[in-house]
Coordinates of C-alpha atoms and ligand atoms in Angstrom, one line a residue:
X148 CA 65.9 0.0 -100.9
X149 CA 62.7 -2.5 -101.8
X150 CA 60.1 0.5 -99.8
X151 CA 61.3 3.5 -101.8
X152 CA 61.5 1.2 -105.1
X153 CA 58.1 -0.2 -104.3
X154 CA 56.1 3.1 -105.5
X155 CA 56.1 3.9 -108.9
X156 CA 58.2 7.5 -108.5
X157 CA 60.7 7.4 -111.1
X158 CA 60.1 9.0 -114.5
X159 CA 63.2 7.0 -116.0
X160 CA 65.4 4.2 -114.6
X161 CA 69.0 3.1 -115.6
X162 CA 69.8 -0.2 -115.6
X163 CA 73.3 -1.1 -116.1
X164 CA 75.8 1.1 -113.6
X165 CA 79.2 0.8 -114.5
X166 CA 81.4 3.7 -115.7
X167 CA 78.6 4.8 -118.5
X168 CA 75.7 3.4 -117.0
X169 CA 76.6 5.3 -113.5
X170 CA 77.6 8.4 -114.8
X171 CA 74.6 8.7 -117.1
X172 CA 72.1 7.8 -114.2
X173 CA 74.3 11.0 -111.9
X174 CA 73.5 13.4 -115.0
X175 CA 69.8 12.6 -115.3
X176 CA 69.4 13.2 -111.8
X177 CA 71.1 16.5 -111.8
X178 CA 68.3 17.9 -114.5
X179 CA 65.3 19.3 -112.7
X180 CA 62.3 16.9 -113.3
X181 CA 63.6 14.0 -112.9
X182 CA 63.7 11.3 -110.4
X183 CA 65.7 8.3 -111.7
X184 CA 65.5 4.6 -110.8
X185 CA 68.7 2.8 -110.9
X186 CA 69.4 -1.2 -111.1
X187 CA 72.3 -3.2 -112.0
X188 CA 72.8 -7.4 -112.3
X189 CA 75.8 -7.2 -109.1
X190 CA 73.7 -5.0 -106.2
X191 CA 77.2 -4.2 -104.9
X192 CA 77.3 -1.4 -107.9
X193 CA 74.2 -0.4 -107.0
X194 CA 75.0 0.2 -103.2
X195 CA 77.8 2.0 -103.9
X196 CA 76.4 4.1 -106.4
X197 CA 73.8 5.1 -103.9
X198 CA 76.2 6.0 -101.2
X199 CA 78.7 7.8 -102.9
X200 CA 76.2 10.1 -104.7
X201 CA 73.0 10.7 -102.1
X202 CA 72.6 14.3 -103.5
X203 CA 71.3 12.6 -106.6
X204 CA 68.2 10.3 -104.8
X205 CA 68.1 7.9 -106.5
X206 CA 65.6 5.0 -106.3
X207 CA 67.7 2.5 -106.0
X208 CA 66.3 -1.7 -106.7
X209 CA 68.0 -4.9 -106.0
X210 CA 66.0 -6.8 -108.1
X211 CA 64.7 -6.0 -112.0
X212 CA 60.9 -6.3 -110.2
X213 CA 61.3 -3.6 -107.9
X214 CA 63.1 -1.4 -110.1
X215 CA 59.8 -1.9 -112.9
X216 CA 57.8 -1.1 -110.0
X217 CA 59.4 1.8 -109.2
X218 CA 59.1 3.3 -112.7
X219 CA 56.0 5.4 -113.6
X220 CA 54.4 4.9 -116.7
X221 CA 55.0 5.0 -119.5
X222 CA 58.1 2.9 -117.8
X223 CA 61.3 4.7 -119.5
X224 CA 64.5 2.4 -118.9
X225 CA 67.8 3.0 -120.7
X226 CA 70.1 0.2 -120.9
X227 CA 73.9 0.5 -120.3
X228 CA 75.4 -2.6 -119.7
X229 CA 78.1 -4.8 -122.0
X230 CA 76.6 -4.7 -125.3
X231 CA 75.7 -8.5 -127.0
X232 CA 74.2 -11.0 -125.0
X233 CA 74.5 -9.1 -121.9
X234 CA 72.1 -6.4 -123.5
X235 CA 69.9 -9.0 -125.0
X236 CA 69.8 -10.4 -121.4
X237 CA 68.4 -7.4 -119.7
X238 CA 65.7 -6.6 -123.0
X239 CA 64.7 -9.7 -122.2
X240 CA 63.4 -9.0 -118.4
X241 CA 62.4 -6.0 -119.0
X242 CA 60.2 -6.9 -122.1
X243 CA 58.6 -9.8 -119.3
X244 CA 57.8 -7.0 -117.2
X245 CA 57.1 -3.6 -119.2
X246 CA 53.6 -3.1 -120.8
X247 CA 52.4 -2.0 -123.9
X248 CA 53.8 1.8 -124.3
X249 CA 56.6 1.5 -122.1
X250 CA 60.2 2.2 -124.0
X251 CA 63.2 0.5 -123.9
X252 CA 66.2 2.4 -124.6
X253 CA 69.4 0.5 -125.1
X254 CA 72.1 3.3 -124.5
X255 CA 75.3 0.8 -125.6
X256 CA 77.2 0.7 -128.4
X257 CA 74.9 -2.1 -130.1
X258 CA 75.6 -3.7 -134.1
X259 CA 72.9 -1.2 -136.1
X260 CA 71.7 -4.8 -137.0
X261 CA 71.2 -5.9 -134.0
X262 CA 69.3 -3.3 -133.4
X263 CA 66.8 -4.2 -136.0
X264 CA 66.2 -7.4 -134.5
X265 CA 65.4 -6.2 -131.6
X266 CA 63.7 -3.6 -132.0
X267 CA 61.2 -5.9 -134.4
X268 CA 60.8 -8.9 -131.5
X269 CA 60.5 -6.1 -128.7
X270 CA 57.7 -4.0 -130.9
X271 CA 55.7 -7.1 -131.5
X272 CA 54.9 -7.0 -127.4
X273 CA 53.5 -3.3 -127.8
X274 CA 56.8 -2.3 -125.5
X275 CA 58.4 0.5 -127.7
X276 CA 61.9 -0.2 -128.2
X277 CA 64.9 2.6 -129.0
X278 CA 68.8 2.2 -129.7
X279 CA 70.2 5.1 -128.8
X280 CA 73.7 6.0 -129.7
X281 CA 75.6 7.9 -126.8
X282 CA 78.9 9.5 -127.7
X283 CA 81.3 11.1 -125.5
X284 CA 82.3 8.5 -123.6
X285 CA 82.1 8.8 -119.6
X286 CA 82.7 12.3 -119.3
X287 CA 80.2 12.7 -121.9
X288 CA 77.5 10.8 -120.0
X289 CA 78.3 12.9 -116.6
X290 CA 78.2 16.7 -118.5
X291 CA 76.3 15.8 -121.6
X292 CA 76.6 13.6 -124.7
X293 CA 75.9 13.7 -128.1
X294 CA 72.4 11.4 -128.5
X295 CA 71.6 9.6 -131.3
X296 CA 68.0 7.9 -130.5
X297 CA 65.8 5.7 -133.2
X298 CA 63.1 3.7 -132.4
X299 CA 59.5 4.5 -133.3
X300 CA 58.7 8.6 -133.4
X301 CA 56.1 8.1 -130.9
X302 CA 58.6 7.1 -128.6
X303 CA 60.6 10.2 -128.8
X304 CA 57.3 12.1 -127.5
X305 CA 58.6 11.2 -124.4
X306 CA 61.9 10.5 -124.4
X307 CA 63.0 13.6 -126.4
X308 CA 62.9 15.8 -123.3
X309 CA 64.6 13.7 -121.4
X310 CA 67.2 13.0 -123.3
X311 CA 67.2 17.1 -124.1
X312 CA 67.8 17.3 -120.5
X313 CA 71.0 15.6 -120.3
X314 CA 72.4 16.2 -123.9
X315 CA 75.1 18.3 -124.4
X316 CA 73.9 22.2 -125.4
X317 CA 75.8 23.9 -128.5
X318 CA 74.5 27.2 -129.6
X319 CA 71.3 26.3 -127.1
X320 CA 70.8 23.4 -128.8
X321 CA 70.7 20.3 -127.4
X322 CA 72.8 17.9 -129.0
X323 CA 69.7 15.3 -129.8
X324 CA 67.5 14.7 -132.7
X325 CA 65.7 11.7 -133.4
X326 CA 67.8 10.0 -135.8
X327 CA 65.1 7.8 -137.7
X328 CA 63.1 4.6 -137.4
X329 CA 64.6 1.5 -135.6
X330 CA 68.6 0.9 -136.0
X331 CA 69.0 4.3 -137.7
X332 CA 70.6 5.7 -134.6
X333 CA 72.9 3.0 -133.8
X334 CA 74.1 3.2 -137.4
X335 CA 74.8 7.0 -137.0
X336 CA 76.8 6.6 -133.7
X337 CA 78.9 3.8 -135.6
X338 CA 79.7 6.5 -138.8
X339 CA 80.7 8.9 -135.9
X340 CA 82.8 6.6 -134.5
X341 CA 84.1 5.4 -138.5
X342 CA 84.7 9.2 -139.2
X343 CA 86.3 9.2 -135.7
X344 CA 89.0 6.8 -136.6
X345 CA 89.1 8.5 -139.8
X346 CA 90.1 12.1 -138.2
X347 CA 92.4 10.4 -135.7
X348 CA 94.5 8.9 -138.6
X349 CA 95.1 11.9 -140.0
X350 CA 95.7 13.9 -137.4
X351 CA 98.2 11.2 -136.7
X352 CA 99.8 11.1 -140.2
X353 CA 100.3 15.1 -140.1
X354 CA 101.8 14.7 -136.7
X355 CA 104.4 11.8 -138.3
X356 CA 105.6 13.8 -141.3
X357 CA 105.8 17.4 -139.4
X358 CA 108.3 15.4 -137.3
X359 CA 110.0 13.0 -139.3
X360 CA 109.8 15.2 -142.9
X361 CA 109.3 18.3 -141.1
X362 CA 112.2 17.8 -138.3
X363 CA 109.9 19.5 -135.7
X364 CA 109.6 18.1 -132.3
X365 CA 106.9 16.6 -130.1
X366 CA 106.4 19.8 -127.9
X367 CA 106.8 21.9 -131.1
X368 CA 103.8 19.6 -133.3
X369 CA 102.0 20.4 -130.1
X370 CA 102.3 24.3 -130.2
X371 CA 101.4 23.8 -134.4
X372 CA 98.1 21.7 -133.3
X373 CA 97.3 24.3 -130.7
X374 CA 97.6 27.1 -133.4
X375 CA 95.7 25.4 -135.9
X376 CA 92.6 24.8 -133.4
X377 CA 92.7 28.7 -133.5
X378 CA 91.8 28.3 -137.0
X379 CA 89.2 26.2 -139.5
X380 CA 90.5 22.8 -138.0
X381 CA 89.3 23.9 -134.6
X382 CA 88.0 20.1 -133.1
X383 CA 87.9 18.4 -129.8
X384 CA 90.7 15.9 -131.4
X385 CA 93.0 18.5 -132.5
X386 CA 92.9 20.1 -128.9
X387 CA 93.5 16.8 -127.3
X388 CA 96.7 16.3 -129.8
X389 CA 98.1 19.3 -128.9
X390 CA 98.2 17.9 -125.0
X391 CA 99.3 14.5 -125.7
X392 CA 102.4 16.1 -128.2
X393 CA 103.2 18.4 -124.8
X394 CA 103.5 15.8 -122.3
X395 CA 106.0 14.7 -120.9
X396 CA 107.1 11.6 -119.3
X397 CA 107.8 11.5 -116.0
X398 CA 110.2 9.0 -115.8
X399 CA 112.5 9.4 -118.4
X400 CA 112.0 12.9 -119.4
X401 CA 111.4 11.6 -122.7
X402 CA 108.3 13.3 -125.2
X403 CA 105.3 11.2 -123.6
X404 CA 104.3 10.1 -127.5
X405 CA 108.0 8.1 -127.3
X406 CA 107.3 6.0 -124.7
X407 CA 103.7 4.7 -125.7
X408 CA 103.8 1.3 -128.0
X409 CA 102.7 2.0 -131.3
X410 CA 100.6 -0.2 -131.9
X411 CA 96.9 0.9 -132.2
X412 CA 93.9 -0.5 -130.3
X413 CA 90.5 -0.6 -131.5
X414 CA 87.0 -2.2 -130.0
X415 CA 85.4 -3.0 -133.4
X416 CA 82.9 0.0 -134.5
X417 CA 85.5 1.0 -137.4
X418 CA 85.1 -2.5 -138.4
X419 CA 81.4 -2.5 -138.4
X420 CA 81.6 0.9 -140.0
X421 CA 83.6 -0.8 -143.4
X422 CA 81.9 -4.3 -143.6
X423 CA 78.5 -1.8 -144.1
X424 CA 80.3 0.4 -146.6
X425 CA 81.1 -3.1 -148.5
X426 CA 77.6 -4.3 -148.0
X427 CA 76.6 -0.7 -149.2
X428 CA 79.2 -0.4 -152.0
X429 CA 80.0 2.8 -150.4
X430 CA 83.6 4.0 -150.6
X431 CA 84.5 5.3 -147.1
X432 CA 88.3 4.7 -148.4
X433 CA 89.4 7.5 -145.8
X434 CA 87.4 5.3 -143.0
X435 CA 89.0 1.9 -144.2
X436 CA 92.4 3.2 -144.1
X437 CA 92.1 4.2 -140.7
X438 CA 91.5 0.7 -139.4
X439 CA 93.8 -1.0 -141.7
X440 CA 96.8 1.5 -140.2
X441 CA 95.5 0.4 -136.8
X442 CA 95.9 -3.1 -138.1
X443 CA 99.1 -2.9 -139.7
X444 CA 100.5 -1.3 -136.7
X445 CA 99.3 -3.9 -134.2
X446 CA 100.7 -6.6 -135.8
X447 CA 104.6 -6.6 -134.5
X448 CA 105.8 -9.6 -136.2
X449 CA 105.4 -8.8 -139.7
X450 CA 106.5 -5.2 -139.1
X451 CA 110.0 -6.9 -137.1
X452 CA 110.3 -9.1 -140.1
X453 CA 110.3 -6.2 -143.0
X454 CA 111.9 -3.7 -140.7
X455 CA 115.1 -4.0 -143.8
X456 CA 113.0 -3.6 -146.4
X457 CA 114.3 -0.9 -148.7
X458 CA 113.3 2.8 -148.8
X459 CA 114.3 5.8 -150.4
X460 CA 117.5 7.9 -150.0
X461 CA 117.0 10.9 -147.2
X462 CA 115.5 13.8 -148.9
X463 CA 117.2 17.0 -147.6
X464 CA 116.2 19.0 -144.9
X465 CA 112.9 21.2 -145.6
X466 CA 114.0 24.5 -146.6
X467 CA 111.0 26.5 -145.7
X468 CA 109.5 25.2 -142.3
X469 CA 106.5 27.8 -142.2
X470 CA 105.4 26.9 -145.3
X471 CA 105.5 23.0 -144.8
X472 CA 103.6 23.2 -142.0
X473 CA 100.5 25.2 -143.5
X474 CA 101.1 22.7 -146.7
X475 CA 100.4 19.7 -143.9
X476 CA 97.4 21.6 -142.4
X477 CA 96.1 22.0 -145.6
X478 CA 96.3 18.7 -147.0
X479 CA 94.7 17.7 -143.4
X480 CA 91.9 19.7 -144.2
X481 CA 91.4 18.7 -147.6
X482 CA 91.6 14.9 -146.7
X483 CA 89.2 15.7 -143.4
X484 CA 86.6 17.1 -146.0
X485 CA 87.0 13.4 -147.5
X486 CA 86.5 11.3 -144.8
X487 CA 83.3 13.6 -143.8
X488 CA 81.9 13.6 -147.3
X489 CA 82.5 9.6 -147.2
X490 CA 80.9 9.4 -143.9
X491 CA 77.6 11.3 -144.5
X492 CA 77.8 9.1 -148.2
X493 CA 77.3 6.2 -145.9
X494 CA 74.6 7.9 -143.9
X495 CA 72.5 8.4 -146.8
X496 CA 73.6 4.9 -148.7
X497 CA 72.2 3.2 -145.2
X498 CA 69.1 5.4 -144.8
X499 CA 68.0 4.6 -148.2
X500 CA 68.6 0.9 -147.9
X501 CA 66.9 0.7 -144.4
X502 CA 63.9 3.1 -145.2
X503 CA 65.3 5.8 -142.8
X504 CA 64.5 9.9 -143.2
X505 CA 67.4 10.9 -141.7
X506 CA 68.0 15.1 -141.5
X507 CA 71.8 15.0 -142.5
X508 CA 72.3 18.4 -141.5
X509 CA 70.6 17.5 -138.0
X510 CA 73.4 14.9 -137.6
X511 CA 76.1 16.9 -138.4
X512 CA 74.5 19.4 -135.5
X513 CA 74.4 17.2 -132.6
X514 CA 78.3 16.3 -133.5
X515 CA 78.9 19.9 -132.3
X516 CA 79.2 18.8 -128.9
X517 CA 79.4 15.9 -126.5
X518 CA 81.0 13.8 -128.6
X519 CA 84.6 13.2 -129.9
X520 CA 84.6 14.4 -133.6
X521 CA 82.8 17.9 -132.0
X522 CA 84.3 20.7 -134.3
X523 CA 83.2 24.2 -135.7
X524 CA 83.3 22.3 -139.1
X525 CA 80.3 20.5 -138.4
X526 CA 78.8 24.3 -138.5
X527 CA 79.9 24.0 -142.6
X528 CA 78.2 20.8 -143.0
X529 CA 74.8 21.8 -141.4
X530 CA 74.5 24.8 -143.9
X531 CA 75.2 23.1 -146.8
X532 CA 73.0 20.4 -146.3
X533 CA 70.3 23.2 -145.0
X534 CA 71.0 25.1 -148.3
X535 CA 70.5 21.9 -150.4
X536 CA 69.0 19.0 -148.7
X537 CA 69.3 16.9 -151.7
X538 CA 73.0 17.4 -152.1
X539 CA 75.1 14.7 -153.6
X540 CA 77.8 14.6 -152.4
X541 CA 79.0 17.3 -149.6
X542 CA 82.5 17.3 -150.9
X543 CA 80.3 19.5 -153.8
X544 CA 78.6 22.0 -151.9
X545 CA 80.3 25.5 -152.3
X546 CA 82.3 25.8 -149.0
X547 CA 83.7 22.9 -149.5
X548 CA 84.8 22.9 -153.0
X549 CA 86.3 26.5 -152.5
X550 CA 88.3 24.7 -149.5
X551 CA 89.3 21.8 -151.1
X552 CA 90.4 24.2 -154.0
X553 CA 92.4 26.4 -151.7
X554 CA 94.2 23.2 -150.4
X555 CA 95.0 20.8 -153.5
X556 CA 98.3 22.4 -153.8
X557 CA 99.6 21.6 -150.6
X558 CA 97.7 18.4 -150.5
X559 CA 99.8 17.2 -154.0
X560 CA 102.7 18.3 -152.6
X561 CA 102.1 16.5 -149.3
X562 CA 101.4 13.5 -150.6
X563 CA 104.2 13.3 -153.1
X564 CA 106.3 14.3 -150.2
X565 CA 105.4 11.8 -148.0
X566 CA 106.0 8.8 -151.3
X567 CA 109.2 10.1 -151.5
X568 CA 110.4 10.2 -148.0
X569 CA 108.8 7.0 -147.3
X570 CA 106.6 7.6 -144.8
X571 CA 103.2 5.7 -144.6
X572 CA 99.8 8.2 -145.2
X573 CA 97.4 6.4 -146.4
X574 CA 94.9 8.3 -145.1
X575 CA 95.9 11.6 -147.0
X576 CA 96.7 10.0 -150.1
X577 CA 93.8 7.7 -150.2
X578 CA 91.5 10.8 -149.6
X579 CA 93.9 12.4 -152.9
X580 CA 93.3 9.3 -154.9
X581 CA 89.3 9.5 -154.0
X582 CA 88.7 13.1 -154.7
X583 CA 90.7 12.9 -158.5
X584 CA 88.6 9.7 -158.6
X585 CA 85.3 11.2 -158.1
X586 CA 86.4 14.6 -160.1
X587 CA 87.6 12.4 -163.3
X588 CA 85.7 12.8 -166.2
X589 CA 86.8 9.5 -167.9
X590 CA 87.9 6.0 -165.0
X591 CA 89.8 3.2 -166.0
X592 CA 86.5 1.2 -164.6
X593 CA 86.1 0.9 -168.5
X594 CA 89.2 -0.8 -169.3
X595 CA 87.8 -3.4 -166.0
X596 CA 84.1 -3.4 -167.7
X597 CA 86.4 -4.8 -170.7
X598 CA 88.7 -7.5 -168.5
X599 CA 85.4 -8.6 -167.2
X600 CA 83.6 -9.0 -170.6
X601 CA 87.1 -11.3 -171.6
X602 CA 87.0 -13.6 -169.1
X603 CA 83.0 -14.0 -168.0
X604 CA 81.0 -12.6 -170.4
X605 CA 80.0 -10.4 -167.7
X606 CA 79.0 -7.7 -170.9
X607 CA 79.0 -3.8 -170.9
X608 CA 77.4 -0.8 -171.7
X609 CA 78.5 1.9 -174.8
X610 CA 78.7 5.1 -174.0
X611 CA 77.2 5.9 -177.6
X612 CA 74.1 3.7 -177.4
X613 CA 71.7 2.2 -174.8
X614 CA 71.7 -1.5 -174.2
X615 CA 74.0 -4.3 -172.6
X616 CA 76.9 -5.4 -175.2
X617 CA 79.1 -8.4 -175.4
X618 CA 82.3 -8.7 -177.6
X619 CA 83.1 -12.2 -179.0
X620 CA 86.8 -12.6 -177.3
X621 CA 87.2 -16.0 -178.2
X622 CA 85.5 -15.7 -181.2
X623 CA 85.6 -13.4 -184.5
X624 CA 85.3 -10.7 -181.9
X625 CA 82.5 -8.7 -183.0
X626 CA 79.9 -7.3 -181.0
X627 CA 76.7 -8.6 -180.2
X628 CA 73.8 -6.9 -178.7
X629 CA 71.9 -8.5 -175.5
X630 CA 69.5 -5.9 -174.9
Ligands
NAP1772 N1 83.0 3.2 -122.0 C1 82.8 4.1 -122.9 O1 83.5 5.1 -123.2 C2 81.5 3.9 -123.8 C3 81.1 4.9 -124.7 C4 80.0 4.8 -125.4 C5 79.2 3.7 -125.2 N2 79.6 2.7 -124.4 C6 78.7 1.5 -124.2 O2 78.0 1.7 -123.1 C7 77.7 0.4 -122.5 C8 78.2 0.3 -121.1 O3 79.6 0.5 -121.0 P1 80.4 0.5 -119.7 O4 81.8 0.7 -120.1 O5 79.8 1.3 -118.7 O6 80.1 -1.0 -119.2 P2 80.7 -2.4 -119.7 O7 82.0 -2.7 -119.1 O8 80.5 -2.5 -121.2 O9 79.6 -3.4 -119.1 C9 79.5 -3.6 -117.7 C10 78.0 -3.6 -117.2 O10 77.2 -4.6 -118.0 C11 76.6 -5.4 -117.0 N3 76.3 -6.7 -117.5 C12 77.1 -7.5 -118.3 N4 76.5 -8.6 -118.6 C13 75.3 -8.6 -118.1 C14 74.2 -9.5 -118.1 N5 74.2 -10.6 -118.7 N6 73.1 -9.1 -117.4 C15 73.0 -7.9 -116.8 N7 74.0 -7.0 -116.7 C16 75.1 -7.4 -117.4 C17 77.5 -5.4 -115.8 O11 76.8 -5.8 -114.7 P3 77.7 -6.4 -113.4 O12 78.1 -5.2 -112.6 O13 76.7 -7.2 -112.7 O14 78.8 -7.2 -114.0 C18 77.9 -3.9 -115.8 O15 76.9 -3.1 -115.2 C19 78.4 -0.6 -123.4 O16 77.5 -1.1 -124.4 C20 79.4 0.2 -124.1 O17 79.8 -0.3 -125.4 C21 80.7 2.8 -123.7

């Protein structure tokens, strides 16, 4: 290994080969041009990456010294090993060995934060360094992901191509744009993965009320969520749905869905995604609700415990099937629309915060492919931030109002439905409860601006005059004027 690694022939290296690392390393090599270097910490990984795959030549290191040797400059590695201190462990030896305009792309799923920091000690050393958000999970980093790079732009001079190369292609286009300066693309894969949750929960509350309000069965949901991604809901995670309502289990013959524990796992990005919004004072309530359901479902105790609790007496049997079932894709729609609007909220809140020019309609383009939320929707949200780049909110563009319009029917009735049958959506009725919040032309936030004034002073605004008021509650309540 040390002789090939020895000569600087590698125009990017890999470091980091377990399922992402490995796979991403096999697609690089498949793109003409490129000649990739591969190390990992264990060299057992490496071997066997070598062996089973010689059609990709790799230049394969056993140390991090040979593998820097083997790079050509500017030295272009991308990281993809556990992301905390294992990543900070690796920037670390690189950063000893790189030079001034070599890049260091971290590939993993890094805290956007994190990212700051090190992209601010890595810069100081002249070594350029990029977080890069790859989506799509393994099979995404074989065939092509979606790519979310920051870092410096001068840095994307020569990484752009390559990560062109290995991106995946919607409508010729690769699915990678450079997201913005530093942690700006870490922060965008972590939305994706926040709307991502967001999209999954209500894909999963339609599923529950087709069946238990509905009375339709697993195989049947799945024929209605292979129709639908015929239509305007068309997504990767519709598909998917449609094959996990169809299986069935071997074993017991049972619908697959039955046998799976229902409680929900989750690896923190949703997390990270809501403690921003807070720090933002973004509402991503579509988001939130989403990782409090996987929460309330994982915990087993307290849901044993109020498994008596009272509930409403059985509604009757739906009359008109047909038209619940267009009534539930609608409200999915509508409350979809939500959680994307929320979502690209965020985007902007962050980018402002963090001094980022992030292209929203470029974002919602390389989510056409390679990555989990993929969907022709994504097309809608392009053009209307294309149309008017200084849009709002994109629950307010045209398309979407007319589609929210054509929806809010079914999306009351849904809702309403679901309280009364007594069946848990919080993500389609928090969405509701958002979009009449947003559309109101008068919030109770005033009656709150008054509690506050009561109890701290904390004063107010008229909507008849400018200035800062406060009323004299424990006094001869008049008002007094502070500025
Ligand atoms: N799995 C997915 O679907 C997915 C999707 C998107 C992003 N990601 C992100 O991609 C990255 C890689 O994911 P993965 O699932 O392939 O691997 P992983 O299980 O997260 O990490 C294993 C890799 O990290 C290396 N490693 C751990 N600590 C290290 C240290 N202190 N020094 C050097 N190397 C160290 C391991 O080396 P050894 O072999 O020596 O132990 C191994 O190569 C992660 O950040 C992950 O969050 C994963």
């Amino acid at each position: 290994m040390a002789d090939n690694a020895t000569h600087a022939t590698a125009n990017i290296g890999v470091v980091g080969l377990a399922v992402m690392g490995s796979n991403l390393a096999r697609n690089l090599a498949s793109r003409e041009g490129n000649t990739v270097a591969v190390f990992n910490r264990s060299p057992e990984r490496t071997r066997s990456l070598v062996s089973e795959h010689p059609e990709a030549g790799f230049v394969a290191s056993e140390t991090i010294e040979e593998f820097v040797a083997s790079l050509s400059t500017p030295r272009t590695a991308i990281i993809m090993v556990q992301a905390g201190s294992g990543t900070d462990a690796v920037i670390d030896q690189l950063t000893a060995l790189f030079e001034p305009g070599d890049i260091i792309v971290d590939g993993g799923n890094a805290l956007f934060t994190d990212t700051i920091r090190r992209e601010k000690t890595v810069s100081a050393t002249g070594v350029h360094f990029v977080g890069a958000g790859i989506s799509g999970g393994e099979e995404g980093a074989l065939k092509g992901p979606s790519i979310m790079p920051g870092g410096s732009a001068e840095s994307y001079t020569t990484l752009g191509p390559i990560l062109s190369s290995i991106a995946a292609v919607v409508d010729g286009v690769p699915c990678v744009t450079h997201v913005g300066t530093d942690g700006a693309g870490h922060f965008v894969k972590m939305i994706h993965n926040g709307i991502e949750y967001a999209d999954m929960q209500l894909i999963a509350e339609a599923y529950d009320l087709l069946r238990n309000t509905g009375g339709l069965t697993p195989a049947e949901i799945g024929e209605v969520f292979a129709e639908w991604n015929r239509g305007e809901l068309e997504s990767y995670l519709i598909e998917i749905t449609a094959e996990v309502l169809k299986q069935v289990d071997a074993t017991t013959g049972k619908p697959f869905v039955d046998i799976v524990v229902d409680a929900a796992g989750q690896k923190g990005t949703g997390t990270w995604t809501v403690q921003a919004a807070l720090d933002l004072g973004t509402p991503v309530s579509g988001i939130a609700e989403a990782v409090f359901a996987r929460g309330l479902s994982s915990h087993p105790e307290q849901r044993r415990a109020a498994a008596g609790l009272p509930g409403p007496a059985p509604l009757g049997a739906i009359t008109d099937r047909a038209a619940f079932v267009e009534d539930v894709r609608l409200a999915l729609y509508a409350s979809k629309i939500v959680a994307y609007s929320q979502g690209f909220d965020i985007i902007v809140a962050g980018a402002e915060k963090y001094g980022w020019d992030i292209r929203k309609g470029d974002i919602a383009k390389i989510w056409r492919g390679g990555c989990i939320i993929r969907a022709q929707f994504l097309n809608r949200i392009t053009e209307a931030y294309d149309e008017n780049p200084g849009l709002v909110a994109l629950i307010t563009a045209p398309y979407f109002t007319e589609a929210v319009a054509r929806a809010q029917e079914s999306w009351r009735r849904v809702v309403a439905g679901a309280a009364q049958s007594g069946i848990p959506a919080p993500g389609f009725s928090s969405s509701l409860a958002y979009y009449d919040g947003l559309r109101a032309e008068r919030l109770p936030a005033a009656l709150i601006q008054g509690q506050r004034d009561f109890f701290g002073a904390h004063t107010y605004g008229r909507v008849d005059a400018p200035g800062v008021f406060h009323t004299l509650w424990s006094g001869d309540r008049t008002e007094i004027t502070l500025s």
